[in-house]
Coordinates of N, CA and C in Angstrom, one line a residue:
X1 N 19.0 48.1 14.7 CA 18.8 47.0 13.8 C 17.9 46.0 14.6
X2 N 16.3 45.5 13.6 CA 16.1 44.4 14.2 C 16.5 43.0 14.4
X3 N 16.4 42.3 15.8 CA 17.4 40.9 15.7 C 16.0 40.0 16.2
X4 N 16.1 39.0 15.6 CA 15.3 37.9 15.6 C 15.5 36.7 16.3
X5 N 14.8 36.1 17.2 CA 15.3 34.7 17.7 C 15.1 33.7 17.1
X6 N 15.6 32.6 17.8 CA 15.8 31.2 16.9 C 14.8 30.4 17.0
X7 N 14.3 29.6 16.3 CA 12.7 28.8 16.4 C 13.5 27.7 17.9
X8 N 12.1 27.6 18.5 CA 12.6 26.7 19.6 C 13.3 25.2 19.5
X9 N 13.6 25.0 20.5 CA 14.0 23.5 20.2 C 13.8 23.1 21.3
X10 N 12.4 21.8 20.7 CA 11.9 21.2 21.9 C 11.5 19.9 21.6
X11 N 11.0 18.9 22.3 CA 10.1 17.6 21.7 C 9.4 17.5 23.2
X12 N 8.1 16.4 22.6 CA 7.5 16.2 23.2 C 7.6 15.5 24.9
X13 N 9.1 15.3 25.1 CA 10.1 14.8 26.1 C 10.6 16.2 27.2
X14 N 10.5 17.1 26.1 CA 11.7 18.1 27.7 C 10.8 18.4 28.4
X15 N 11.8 18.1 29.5 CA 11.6 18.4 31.0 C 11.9 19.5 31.8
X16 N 13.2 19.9 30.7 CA 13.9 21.6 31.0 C 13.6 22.5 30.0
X17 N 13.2 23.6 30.1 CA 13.6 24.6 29.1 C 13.7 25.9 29.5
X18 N 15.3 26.0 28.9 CA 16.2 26.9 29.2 C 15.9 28.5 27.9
X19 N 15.6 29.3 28.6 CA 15.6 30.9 28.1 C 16.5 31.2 28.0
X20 N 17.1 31.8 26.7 CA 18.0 33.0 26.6 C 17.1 34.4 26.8
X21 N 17.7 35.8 26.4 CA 17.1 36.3 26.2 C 16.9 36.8 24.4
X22 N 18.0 36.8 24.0 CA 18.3 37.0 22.5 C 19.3 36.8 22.1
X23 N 19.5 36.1 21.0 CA 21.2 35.9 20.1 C 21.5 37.0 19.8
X24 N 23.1 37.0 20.2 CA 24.0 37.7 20.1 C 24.5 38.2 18.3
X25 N 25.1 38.7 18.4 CA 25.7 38.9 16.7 C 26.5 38.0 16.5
X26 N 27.3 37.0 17.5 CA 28.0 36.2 16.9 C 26.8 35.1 16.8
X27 N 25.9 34.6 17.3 CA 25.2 33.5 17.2 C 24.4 33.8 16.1
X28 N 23.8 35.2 16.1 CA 22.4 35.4 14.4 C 23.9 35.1 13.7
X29 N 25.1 35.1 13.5 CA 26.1 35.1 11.9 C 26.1 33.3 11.8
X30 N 26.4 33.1 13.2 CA 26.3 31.6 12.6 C 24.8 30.5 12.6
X31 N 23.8 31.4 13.1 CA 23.0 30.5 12.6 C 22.9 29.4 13.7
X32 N 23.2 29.8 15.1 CA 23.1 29.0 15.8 C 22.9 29.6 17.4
X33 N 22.0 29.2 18.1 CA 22.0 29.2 19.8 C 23.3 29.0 20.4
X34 N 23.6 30.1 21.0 CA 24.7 30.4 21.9 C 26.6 30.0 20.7
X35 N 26.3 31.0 20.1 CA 27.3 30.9 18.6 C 28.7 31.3 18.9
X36 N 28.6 32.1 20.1 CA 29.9 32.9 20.7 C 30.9 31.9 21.1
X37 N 32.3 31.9 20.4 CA 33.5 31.3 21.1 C 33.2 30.8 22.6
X38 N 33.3 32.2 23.1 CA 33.8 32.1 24.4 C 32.3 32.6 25.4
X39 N 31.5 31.7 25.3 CA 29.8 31.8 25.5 C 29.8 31.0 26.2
X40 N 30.0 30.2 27.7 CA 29.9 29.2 28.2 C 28.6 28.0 28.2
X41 N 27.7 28.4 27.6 CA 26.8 27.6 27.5 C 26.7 26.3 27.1
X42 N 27.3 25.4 26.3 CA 27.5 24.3 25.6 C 28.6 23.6 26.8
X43 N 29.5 24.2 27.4 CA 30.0 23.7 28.5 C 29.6 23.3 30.0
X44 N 28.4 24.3 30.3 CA 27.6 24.2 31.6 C 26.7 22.9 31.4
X45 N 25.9 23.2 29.9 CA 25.0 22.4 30.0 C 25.4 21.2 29.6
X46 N 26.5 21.0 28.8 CA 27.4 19.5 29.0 C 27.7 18.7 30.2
X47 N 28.1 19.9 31.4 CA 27.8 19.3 32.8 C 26.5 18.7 33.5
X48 N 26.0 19.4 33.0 CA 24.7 19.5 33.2 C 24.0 17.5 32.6
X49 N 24.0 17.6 31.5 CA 23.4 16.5 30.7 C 24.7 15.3 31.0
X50 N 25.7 15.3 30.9 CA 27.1 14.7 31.4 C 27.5 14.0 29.6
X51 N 27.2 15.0 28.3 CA 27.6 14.6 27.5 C 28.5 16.3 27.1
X52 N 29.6 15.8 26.1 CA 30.7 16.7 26.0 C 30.0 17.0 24.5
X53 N 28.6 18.5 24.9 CA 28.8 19.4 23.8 C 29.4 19.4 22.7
X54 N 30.2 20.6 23.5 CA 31.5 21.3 23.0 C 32.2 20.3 21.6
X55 N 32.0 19.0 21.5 CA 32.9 18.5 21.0 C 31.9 17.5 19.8
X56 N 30.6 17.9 19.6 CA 29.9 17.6 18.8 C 29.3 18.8 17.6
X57 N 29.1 17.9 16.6 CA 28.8 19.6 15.6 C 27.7 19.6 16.1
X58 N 27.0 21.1 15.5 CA 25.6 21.6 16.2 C 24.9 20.7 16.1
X59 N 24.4 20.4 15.2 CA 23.4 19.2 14.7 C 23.0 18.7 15.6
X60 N 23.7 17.6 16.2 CA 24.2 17.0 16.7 C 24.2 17.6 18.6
X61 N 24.7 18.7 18.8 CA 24.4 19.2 19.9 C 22.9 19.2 20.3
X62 N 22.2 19.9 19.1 CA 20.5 20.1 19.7 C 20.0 18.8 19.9
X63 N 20.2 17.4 19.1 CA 20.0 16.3 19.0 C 20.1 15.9 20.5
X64 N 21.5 16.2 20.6 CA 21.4 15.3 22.5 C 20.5 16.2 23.6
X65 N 20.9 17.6 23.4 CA 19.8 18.2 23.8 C 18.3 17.5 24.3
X66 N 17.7 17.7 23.2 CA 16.7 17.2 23.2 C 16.8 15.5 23.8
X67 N 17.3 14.7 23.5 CA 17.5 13.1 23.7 C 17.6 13.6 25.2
X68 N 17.8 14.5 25.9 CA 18.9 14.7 27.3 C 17.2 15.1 28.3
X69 N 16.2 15.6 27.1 CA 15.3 16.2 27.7 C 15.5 18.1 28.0
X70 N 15.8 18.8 27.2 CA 16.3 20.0 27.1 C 15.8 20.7 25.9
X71 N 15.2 21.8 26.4 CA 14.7 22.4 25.3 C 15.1 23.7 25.7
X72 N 15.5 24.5 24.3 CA 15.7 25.4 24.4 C 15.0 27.1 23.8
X73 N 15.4 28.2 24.2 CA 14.3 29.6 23.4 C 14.9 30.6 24.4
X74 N 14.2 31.8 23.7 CA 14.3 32.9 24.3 C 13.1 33.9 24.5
X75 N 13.1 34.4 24.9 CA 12.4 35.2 26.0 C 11.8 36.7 25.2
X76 N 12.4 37.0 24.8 CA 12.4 37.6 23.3 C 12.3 37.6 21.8
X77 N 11.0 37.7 21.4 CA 11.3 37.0 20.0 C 11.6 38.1 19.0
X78 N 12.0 39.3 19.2 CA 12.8 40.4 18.3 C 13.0 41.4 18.9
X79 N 13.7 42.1 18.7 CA 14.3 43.6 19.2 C 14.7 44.4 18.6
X80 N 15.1 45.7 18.8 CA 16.1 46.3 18.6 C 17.5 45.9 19.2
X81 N 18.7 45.8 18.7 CA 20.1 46.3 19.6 C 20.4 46.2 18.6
X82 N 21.5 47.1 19.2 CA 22.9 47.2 18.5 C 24.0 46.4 19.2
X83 N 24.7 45.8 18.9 CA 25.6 44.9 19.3 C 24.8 43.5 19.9
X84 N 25.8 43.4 21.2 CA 25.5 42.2 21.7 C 25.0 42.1 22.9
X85 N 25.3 43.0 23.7 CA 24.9 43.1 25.1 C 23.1 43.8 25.5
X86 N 22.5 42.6 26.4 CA 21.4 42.9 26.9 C 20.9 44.3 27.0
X87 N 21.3 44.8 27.9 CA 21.6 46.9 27.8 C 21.0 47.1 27.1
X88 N 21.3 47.1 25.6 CA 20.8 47.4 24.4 C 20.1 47.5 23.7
X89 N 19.0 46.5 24.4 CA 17.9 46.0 23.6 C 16.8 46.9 24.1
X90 N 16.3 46.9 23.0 CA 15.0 48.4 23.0 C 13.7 47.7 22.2
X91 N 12.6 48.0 22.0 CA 11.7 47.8 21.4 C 11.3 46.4 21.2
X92 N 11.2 45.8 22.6 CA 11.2 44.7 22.7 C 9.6 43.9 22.3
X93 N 9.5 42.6 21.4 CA 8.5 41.8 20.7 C 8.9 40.3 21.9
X94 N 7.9 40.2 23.1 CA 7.9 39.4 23.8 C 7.7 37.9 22.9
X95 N 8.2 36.9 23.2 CA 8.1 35.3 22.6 C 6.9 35.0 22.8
X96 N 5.6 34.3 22.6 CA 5.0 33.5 23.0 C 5.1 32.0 23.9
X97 N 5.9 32.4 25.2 CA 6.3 31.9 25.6 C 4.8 30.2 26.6
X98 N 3.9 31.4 26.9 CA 3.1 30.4 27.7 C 2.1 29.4 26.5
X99 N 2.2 29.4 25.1 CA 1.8 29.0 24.4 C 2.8 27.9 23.6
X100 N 3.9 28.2 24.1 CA 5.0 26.6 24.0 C 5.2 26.2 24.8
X101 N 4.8 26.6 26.3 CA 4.8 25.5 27.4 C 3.8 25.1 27.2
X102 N 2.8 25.1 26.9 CA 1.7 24.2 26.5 C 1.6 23.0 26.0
X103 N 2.8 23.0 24.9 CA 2.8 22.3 24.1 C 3.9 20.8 24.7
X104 N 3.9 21.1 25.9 CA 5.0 20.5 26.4 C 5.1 19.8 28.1
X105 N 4.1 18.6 28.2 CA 3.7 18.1 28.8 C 4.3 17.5 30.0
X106 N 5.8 17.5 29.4 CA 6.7 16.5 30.8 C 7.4 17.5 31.2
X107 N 7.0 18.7 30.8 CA 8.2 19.8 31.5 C 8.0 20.1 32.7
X108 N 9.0 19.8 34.0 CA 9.2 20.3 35.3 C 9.8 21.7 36.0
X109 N 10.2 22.7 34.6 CA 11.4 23.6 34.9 C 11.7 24.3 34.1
X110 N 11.8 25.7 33.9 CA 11.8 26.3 33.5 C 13.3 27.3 34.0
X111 N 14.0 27.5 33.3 CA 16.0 28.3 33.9 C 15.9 29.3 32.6
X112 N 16.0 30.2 33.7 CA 16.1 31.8 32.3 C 17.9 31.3 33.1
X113 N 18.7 31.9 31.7 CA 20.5 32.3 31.1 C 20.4 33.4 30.9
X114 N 20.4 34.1 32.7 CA 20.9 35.3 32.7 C 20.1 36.8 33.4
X115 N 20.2 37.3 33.7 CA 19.3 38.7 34.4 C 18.0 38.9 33.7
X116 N 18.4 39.3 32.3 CA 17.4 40.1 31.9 C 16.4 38.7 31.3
X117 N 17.0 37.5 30.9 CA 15.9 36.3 30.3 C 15.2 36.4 31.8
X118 N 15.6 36.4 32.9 CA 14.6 35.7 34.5 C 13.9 37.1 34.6
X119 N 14.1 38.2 34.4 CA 13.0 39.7 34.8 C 12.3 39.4 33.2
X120 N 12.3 39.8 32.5 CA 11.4 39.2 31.1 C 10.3 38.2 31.0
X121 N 11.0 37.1 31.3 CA 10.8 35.8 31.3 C 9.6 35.7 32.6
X122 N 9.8 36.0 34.0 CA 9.2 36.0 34.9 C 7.7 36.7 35.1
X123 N 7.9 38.2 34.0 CA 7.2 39.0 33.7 C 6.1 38.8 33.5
X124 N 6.2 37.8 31.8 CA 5.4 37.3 31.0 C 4.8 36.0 31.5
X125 N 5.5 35.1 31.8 CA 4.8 33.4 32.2 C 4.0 33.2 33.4
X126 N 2.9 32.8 32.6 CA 1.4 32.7 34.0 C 2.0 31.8 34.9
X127 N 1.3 31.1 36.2 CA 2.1 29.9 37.2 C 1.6 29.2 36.6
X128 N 2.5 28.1 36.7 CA 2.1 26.6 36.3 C 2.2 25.5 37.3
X129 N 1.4 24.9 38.2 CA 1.8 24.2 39.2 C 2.5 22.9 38.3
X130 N 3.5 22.5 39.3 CA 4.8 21.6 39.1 C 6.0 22.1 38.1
X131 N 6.0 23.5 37.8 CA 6.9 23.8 37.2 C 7.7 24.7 37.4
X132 N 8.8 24.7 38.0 CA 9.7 25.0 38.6 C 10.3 26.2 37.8
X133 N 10.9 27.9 38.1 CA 11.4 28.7 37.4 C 12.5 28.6 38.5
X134 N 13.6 28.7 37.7 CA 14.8 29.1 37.9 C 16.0 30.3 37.6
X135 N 16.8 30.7 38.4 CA 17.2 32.2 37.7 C 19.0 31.3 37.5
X136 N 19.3 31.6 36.7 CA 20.9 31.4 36.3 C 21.8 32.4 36.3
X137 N 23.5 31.9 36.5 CA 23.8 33.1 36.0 C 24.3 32.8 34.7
X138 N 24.5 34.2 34.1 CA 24.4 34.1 32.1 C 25.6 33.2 31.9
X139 N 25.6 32.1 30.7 CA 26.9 31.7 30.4 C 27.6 32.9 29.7
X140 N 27.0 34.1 29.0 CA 27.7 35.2 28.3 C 29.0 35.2 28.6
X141 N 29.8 35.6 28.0 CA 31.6 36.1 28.3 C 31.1 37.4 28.9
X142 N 30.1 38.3 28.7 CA 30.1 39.5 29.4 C 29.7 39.6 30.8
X143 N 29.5 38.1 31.5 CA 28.8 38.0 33.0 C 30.5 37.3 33.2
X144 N 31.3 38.1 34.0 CA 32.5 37.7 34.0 C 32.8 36.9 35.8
X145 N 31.9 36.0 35.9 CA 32.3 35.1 37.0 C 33.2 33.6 36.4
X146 N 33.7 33.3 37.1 CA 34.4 31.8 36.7 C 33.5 30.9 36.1
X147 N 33.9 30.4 34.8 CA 33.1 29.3 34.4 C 32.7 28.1 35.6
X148 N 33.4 28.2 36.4 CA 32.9 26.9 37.8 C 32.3 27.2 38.7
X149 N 32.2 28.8 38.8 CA 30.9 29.2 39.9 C 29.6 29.1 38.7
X150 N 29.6 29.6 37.9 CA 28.8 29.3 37.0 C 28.0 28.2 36.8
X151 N 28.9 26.7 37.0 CA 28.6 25.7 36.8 C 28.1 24.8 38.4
X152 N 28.3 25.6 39.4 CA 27.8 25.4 40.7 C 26.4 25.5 40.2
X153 N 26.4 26.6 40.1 CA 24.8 27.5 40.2 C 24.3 26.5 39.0
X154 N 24.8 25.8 37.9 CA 23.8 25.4 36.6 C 23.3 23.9 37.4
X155 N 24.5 23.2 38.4 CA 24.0 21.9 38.5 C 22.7 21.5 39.3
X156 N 22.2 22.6 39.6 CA 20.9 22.5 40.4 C 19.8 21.9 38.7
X157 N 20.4 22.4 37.9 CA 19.5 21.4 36.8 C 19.7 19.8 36.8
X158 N 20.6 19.6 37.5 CA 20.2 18.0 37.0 C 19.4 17.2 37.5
X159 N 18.8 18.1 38.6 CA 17.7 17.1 39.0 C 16.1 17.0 38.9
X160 N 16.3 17.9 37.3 CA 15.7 17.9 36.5 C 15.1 17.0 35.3
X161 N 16.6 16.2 35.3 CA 16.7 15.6 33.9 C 17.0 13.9 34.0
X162 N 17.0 14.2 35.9 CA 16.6 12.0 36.1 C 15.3 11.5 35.9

């Protein structure tokens, strides 16, 4: 089955932008970036930004997002998979990725979420001087380290976003 990614979320302000590589089956059902219960993402980067996600409706999440200087995309703009796990994905339709960093003038940094967004992701994007790539580890429930080593490794973003 082909799976599609989600139009970016950016403004003329982010300074970060964070890669996935592709929405999962629970995020294409709900129609939203990083949709999975138990997806640490909205937690890390709540650390991250020092606002509590988790505890705003979406809307509302991409809003501070962006306000926080955070943009987000993936690395992938279609595929094959079946299910949810990276592995899976076959017949890959690379994002236009160096043609929306363009568009985005204060950005210092660039954080692929996860293995295969930073080999992808790294693959495709020309250098940009002053812009920083960074490799993460995945918030996925399938990258099974502690949400707090997790969140070691994410807070190298914040010095990103003063």
């Amino acid at each position: 089955m082909i799976k599609r990614a989600f139009d970016p979320v950016v403004s003329a302000t982010t300074r970060l932008l964070i890669l996935g590589s592709l929405p999962g089956d629970a995020s294409l059902q709900a129609g939203q970036y990083y949709g999975h219960p138990q997806n640490g993402f909205w937690r890390l980067v709540g650390g991250v930004t020092g606002v509590d996600l988790v505890a705003l409706p979406y809307p509302e999440r991409l809003q501070a997002l962006k306000s926080a200087g955070v943009g987000l995309w993936d690395v992938i703009a279609s595929a094959k998979r079946s299910g949810s796990l990276d592995t899976a994905i076959r017949d890959v339709e690379a994002a236009d990725l160096d043609r929306l960093i363009d568009t985005l003038p204060a950005l210092r940094a660039i954080a692929f979420n996860g293995g295969t967004a930073a080999r992808l992701g790294r693959r495709r994007l020309k250098p940009r001087a002053g812009v920083e790539l960074i490799d993460l580890p995945s918030s996925s429930p399938a990258y099974t380290r502690p949400l707090t080593e997790k969140a070691a490794a994410w807070s190298v973003l914040e010095t990103f976003l003063q």
